[in-house]
Tab-separated table of C-alpha atoms in Angstrom:
chain	number	residue	atom	x	y	z
S	1	UNK	CA	110.165	99.580	189.695
S	2	UNK	CA	113.957	99.024	189.590
S	3	UNK	CA	113.454	95.432	188.417
S	4	UNK	CA	111.188	96.488	185.534
S	5	UNK	CA	113.508	99.381	184.698
S	6	UNK	CA	116.394	96.950	184.233
S	7	UNK	CA	114.504	94.112	182.576
S	8	UNK	CA	111.981	95.879	180.339
S	9	UNK	CA	112.405	99.642	180.080
S	10	UNK	CA	116.185	100.049	179.719
S	11	UNK	CA	116.582	97.346	177.035
S	12	UNK	CA	113.794	98.907	174.955
S	13	UNK	CA	115.152	102.452	175.128
S	14	UNK	CA	118.857	101.647	174.941
S	15	UNK	CA	118.354	99.042	172.220
S	16	UNK	CA	116.430	101.501	170.047
S	17	UNK	CA	119.029	104.225	170.519
S	18	UNK	CA	121.919	101.849	169.815
S	19	UNK	CA	120.420	100.941	166.439
S	20	UNK	CA	119.706	104.577	165.589
S	21	UNK	CA	123.263	105.620	166.510
S	22	UNK	CA	124.585	102.956	164.148
S	23	UNK	CA	122.275	104.187	161.398
S	24	UNK	CA	123.383	107.780	161.921
S	25	UNK	CA	126.980	106.777	161.161
S	26	UNK	CA	126.102	105.304	157.732
S	27	UNK	CA	125.584	107.909	155.013
S	28	UNK	CA	123.822	105.483	152.668
S	29	UNK	CA	120.948	104.922	155.138
S	30	UNK	CA	118.253	107.367	154.079
S	31	UNK	CA	115.343	106.260	156.257
S	32	UNK	CA	114.829	104.179	159.393
S	33	UNK	CA	111.610	102.268	160.130
S	34	UNK	CA	111.079	101.422	163.797
S	35	UNK	CA	108.627	98.791	164.983
S	36	UNK	CA	106.808	100.364	167.906
S	37	UNK	CA	103.425	99.210	169.260
S	38	UNK	CA	99.806	100.251	169.574
S	39	UNK	CA	100.576	100.236	173.301
S	40	UNK	CA	102.466	103.521	172.952
S	41	UNK	CA	99.206	105.237	171.953
S	42	UNK	CA	96.373	103.803	174.043
S	43	UNK	CA	96.991	104.823	177.646
S	44	UNK	CA	95.917	108.458	177.714
S	45	UNK	CA	93.321	108.325	180.458
S	46	UNK	CA	90.549	108.716	177.868
S	47	UNK	CA	87.820	106.050	178.211
S	48	UNK	CA	87.923	103.756	175.183
S	49	UNK	CA	84.210	103.817	174.403
S	50	UNK	CA	82.621	102.636	171.108
S	51	UNK	CA	82.575	106.172	169.699
S	52	UNK	CA	86.341	106.624	170.115
S	53	UNK	CA	88.758	106.400	167.181
S	54	UNK	CA	92.389	106.009	168.183
S	55	UNK	CA	94.729	107.533	165.608
S	56	UNK	CA	98.331	108.618	165.117
S	57	UNK	CA	97.813	111.725	167.244
S	58	UNK	CA	97.393	109.619	170.381
S	59	UNK	CA	100.353	109.212	172.749
S	60	UNK	CA	100.333	107.136	175.924
S	61	UNK	CA	100.650	109.167	179.129
S	62	UNK	CA	103.509	107.889	181.256
S	63	UNK	CA	101.726	108.847	184.480
S	64	UNK	CA	98.712	106.776	183.439
S	65	UNK	CA	100.977	103.854	182.538
S	66	UNK	CA	102.759	104.058	185.893
S	67	UNK	CA	99.474	104.162	187.769
S	68	UNK	CA	98.413	101.006	185.920
S	69	UNK	CA	101.876	99.470	186.475
S	70	UNK	CA	101.959	98.746	182.754
S	71	UNK	CA	105.727	98.503	182.397
S	72	UNK	CA	105.639	97.252	178.812
S	73	UNK	CA	103.603	100.302	177.783
S	74	UNK	CA	106.122	102.516	179.569
S	75	UNK	CA	109.000	100.834	177.733
S	76	UNK	CA	107.418	101.223	174.288
S	77	UNK	CA	106.367	104.817	174.981
S	78	UNK	CA	109.807	105.865	176.225
S	79	UNK	CA	111.546	104.023	173.375
S	80	UNK	CA	109.414	105.822	170.806
S	81	UNK	CA	109.963	109.189	172.467
S	82	UNK	CA	113.710	108.581	172.493
S	83	UNK	CA	113.651	107.547	168.832
S	84	UNK	CA	111.863	110.704	167.691
S	85	UNK	CA	114.135	112.926	169.780
S	86	UNK	CA	117.281	111.295	168.407
S	87	UNK	CA	115.960	111.403	164.831
S	88	UNK	CA	115.209	115.108	165.094
S	89	UNK	CA	118.592	115.929	166.593
S	90	UNK	CA	120.502	113.867	164.031
S	91	UNK	CA	118.527	114.532	160.866
S	92	UNK	CA	117.203	110.980	160.483
S	93	UNK	CA	114.124	110.345	158.340
S	94	UNK	CA	112.177	108.205	160.819
S	95	UNK	CA	108.924	106.242	160.421
S	96	UNK	CA	107.279	104.251	163.215
S	97	UNK	CA	104.875	101.322	162.809
S	98	UNK	CA	102.391	100.610	165.613
S	99	UNK	CA	100.909	97.104	165.344
S	100	UNK	CA	98.451	95.496	167.697
S	101	UNK	CA	98.298	91.755	168.433
S	102	UNK	CA	100.138	90.224	165.470
S	103	UNK	CA	98.642	86.943	164.224
S	104	UNK	CA	99.150	84.599	161.313
S	105	UNK	CA	101.521	81.836	160.269
S	106	UNK	CA	104.626	81.299	162.386
S	107	UNK	CA	108.017	81.244	160.667
S	108	UNK	CA	109.992	80.249	163.766
S	109	UNK	CA	109.524	77.002	165.744
S	110	UNK	CA	108.897	78.780	169.052
S	111	UNK	CA	105.976	80.888	170.276
S	112	UNK	CA	106.057	84.669	170.334
S	113	UNK	CA	103.931	86.608	172.811
S	114	UNK	CA	101.118	87.413	170.380
S	115	UNK	CA	100.598	83.794	169.362
S	116	UNK	CA	100.917	82.672	172.964
S	117	UNK	CA	98.021	85.002	173.829
S	118	UNK	CA	95.779	83.245	171.310
S	119	UNK	CA	96.945	79.811	172.455
S	120	UNK	CA	96.228	80.674	176.086
S	121	UNK	CA	92.793	82.011	175.152
S	122	UNK	CA	91.989	78.684	173.485
S	123	UNK	CA	93.314	76.776	176.503
S	124	UNK	CA	91.128	78.771	178.850
S	125	UNK	CA	93.831	80.752	180.631
S	126	UNK	CA	94.003	84.129	178.847
S	127	UNK	CA	97.069	86.165	179.786
S	128	UNK	CA	95.789	89.472	178.424
S	129	UNK	CA	92.355	91.034	178.915
S	130	UNK	CA	89.909	91.610	176.098
S	131	UNK	CA	89.521	93.502	173.781
S	132	UNK	CA	92.152	92.331	171.338
S	133	UNK	CA	93.609	94.609	168.662
S	134	UNK	CA	94.260	92.148	165.825
S	135	UNK	CA	96.490	92.547	162.793
S	136	UNK	CA	97.932	90.026	160.356
S	137	UNK	CA	101.692	89.497	160.370
S	138	UNK	CA	101.721	89.771	156.576
S	139	UNK	CA	100.088	93.192	156.735
S	140	UNK	CA	102.665	94.318	159.292
S	141	UNK	CA	105.523	93.087	157.102
S	142	UNK	CA	104.019	94.826	154.068
S	143	UNK	CA	103.668	98.065	156.045
S	144	UNK	CA	107.371	98.009	156.942
S	145	UNK	CA	108.354	97.546	153.305
S	146	UNK	CA	106.024	100.303	152.170
S	147	UNK	CA	107.206	102.640	154.916
S	148	UNK	CA	110.742	102.169	153.636
S	149	UNK	CA	110.048	102.367	149.915
S	150	UNK	CA	107.177	104.847	149.500
S	151	UNK	CA	108.829	108.286	149.180
S	152	UNK	CA	105.996	110.160	150.904
S	153	UNK	CA	105.882	107.848	153.949
S	154	UNK	CA	106.402	109.783	157.171
S	155	UNK	CA	105.517	109.851	160.857
S	156	UNK	CA	103.495	107.185	162.634
S	157	UNK	CA	101.270	104.433	161.220
S	158	UNK	CA	98.694	102.507	163.243
S	159	UNK	CA	98.396	98.848	162.238
S	160	UNK	CA	95.206	97.264	163.565
S	161	UNK	CA	92.793	95.398	161.317
S	162	UNK	CA	90.118	94.755	163.921
S	163	UNK	CA	89.423	95.506	167.583
S	164	UNK	CA	87.375	92.649	169.016
S	165	UNK	CA	86.506	90.748	172.169
S	166	UNK	CA	87.446	87.208	173.138
S	167	UNK	CA	83.729	86.385	172.685
S	168	UNK	CA	83.929	86.932	168.944
S	169	UNK	CA	87.147	84.957	168.581
S	170	UNK	CA	85.652	82.060	170.532
S	171	UNK	CA	82.531	82.149	168.375
S	172	UNK	CA	84.672	81.879	165.250
S	173	UNK	CA	86.593	78.946	166.742
S	174	UNK	CA	83.398	77.154	167.775
S	175	UNK	CA	81.956	77.541	164.293
S	176	UNK	CA	85.074	76.587	162.355
S	177	UNK	CA	86.929	74.185	164.652
S	178	UNK	CA	84.349	71.964	166.366
S	179	UNK	CA	87.038	69.285	166.708
S	180	UNK	CA	88.687	71.447	169.352
S	181	UNK	CA	85.829	70.589	171.728
S	182	UNK	CA	86.275	73.783	173.684
S	183	UNK	CA	85.023	72.795	177.154
S	184	UNK	CA	82.748	74.755	179.458
S	185	UNK	CA	85.559	75.507	181.903
S	186	UNK	CA	87.162	77.735	179.246
S	187	UNK	CA	84.318	80.233	179.331
S	188	UNK	CA	85.731	83.587	180.443
S	189	UNK	CA	84.353	85.796	183.177
S	190	UNK	CA	82.814	88.053	180.527
S	191	UNK	CA	80.938	85.136	179.010
S	192	UNK	CA	79.749	83.866	182.373
S	193	UNK	CA	78.367	87.275	183.333
S	194	UNK	CA	76.598	87.589	179.995
S	195	UNK	CA	75.220	84.099	180.343
S	196	UNK	CA	73.910	84.620	183.864
S	197	UNK	CA	72.626	88.176	183.740
S	198	UNK	CA	71.716	88.855	180.131
S	199	UNK	CA	70.832	85.660	178.332
S	200	UNK	CA	69.636	83.534	181.272
S	201	UNK	CA	71.132	80.475	179.638
S	202	UNK	CA	72.910	77.586	181.282
S	203	UNK	CA	76.683	77.526	180.901
S	204	UNK	CA	76.374	74.222	179.032
S	205	UNK	CA	74.310	76.003	176.342
S	206	UNK	CA	76.733	78.894	175.836
S	207	UNK	CA	78.923	77.398	173.154
S	208	UNK	CA	75.851	76.342	171.186
S	209	UNK	CA	74.752	79.950	171.312
S	210	UNK	CA	78.182	81.097	170.120
S	211	UNK	CA	77.791	78.913	167.040
S	212	UNK	CA	74.450	80.464	166.185
S	213	UNK	CA	73.836	83.522	164.043
S	214	UNK	CA	72.011	85.187	166.939
S	215	UNK	CA	75.215	86.014	168.780
S	216	UNK	CA	76.545	89.547	168.259
S	217	UNK	CA	79.897	90.796	169.513
S	218	UNK	CA	80.153	93.738	171.859
S	219	UNK	CA	80.962	97.120	170.281
S	220	UNK	CA	84.492	98.356	170.874
S	221	UNK	CA	86.512	101.461	170.144
S	222	UNK	CA	88.166	101.764	166.748
S	223	UNK	CA	91.715	102.264	165.514
S	224	UNK	CA	92.139	104.478	162.469
S	225	UNK	CA	93.301	102.764	159.290
S	226	UNK	CA	93.440	105.879	157.135
S	227	UNK	CA	97.189	106.430	157.179
S	228	UNK	CA	97.966	102.727	156.850
S	229	UNK	CA	95.766	102.543	153.764
S	230	UNK	CA	97.652	105.526	152.333
S	231	UNK	CA	100.683	103.216	152.294
S	232	UNK	CA	98.727	100.728	150.214
S	233	UNK	CA	97.764	98.430	153.071
S	234	UNK	CA	94.531	96.481	152.565
S	235	UNK	CA	93.976	94.720	155.849
S	236	UNK	CA	93.351	90.990	155.690
S	237	UNK	CA	90.130	89.768	157.331
S	238	UNK	CA	90.749	89.004	160.993
S	239	UNK	CA	89.111	85.604	160.510
S	240	UNK	CA	91.834	84.630	158.016
S	241	UNK	CA	94.522	85.748	160.460
S	242	UNK	CA	93.027	83.645	163.260
S	243	UNK	CA	92.541	80.656	160.953
S	244	UNK	CA	96.124	80.754	159.729
S	245	UNK	CA	97.327	81.214	163.307
S	246	UNK	CA	95.395	78.124	164.420
S	247	UNK	CA	96.675	76.052	161.504
S	248	UNK	CA	100.228	77.192	162.209
S	249	UNK	CA	99.939	76.370	165.923
S	250	UNK	CA	98.680	72.926	164.968
S	251	UNK	CA	101.452	72.395	162.416
S	252	UNK	CA	104.119	73.429	164.941
S	253	UNK	CA	102.736	71.027	167.560
S	254	UNK	CA	101.287	73.588	169.965
S	255	UNK	CA	97.674	72.530	169.312
S	256	UNK	CA	96.298	69.010	168.944
S	257	UNK	CA	92.789	68.380	167.651
């Protein structure tokens, strides 16, 4: 725990407070927009079944996060809590943005964690379990601008365009990027189980099935978009976000096909 406290939790909390302290000393700063994460809302102990809608009233439970050893979730939850406490005590007009997995074109030459997750999924070594909470980087940027400029903006804003499984992403890639030649060894455990126990198909036939119109993605929970849309956010289709992410990864030399 001490290692994660020093490497993940302390930098998140102290970094957030350092910025807010600087803002509090400048009279011309009227509002502060903090980039938080969907992670600070999800870990409540409530099963995330298809009938669940996660909204701005959800707050991750630190005890649940500790039990799961989800140190990143702890860091984002504590950082947000510290931000709201400081804002209240110092009269700061605070807004927090809570994006999911941010996809789209890369500006920088190096990979960020979100794009690395998609790259690893394509390469057959996913570093984060499904489902994925997708949002376009351009929507996230727009939300920050709106949160700063719209006078009535306040509180928390969830930023997730689509909650989906790796199955659906892989289907899209198979249909739109056949030149990738995604091999059988990249099939995830979820796909193997479905193949063996539900569809009774050979592994070699799975990607053909993904390309077909017969395949349907598994239902997931939902993330509310109501407050985000009140800021004027019209979420881009997740397929466009994935497509632009793939093209950007190819342009930057991370993908070759």
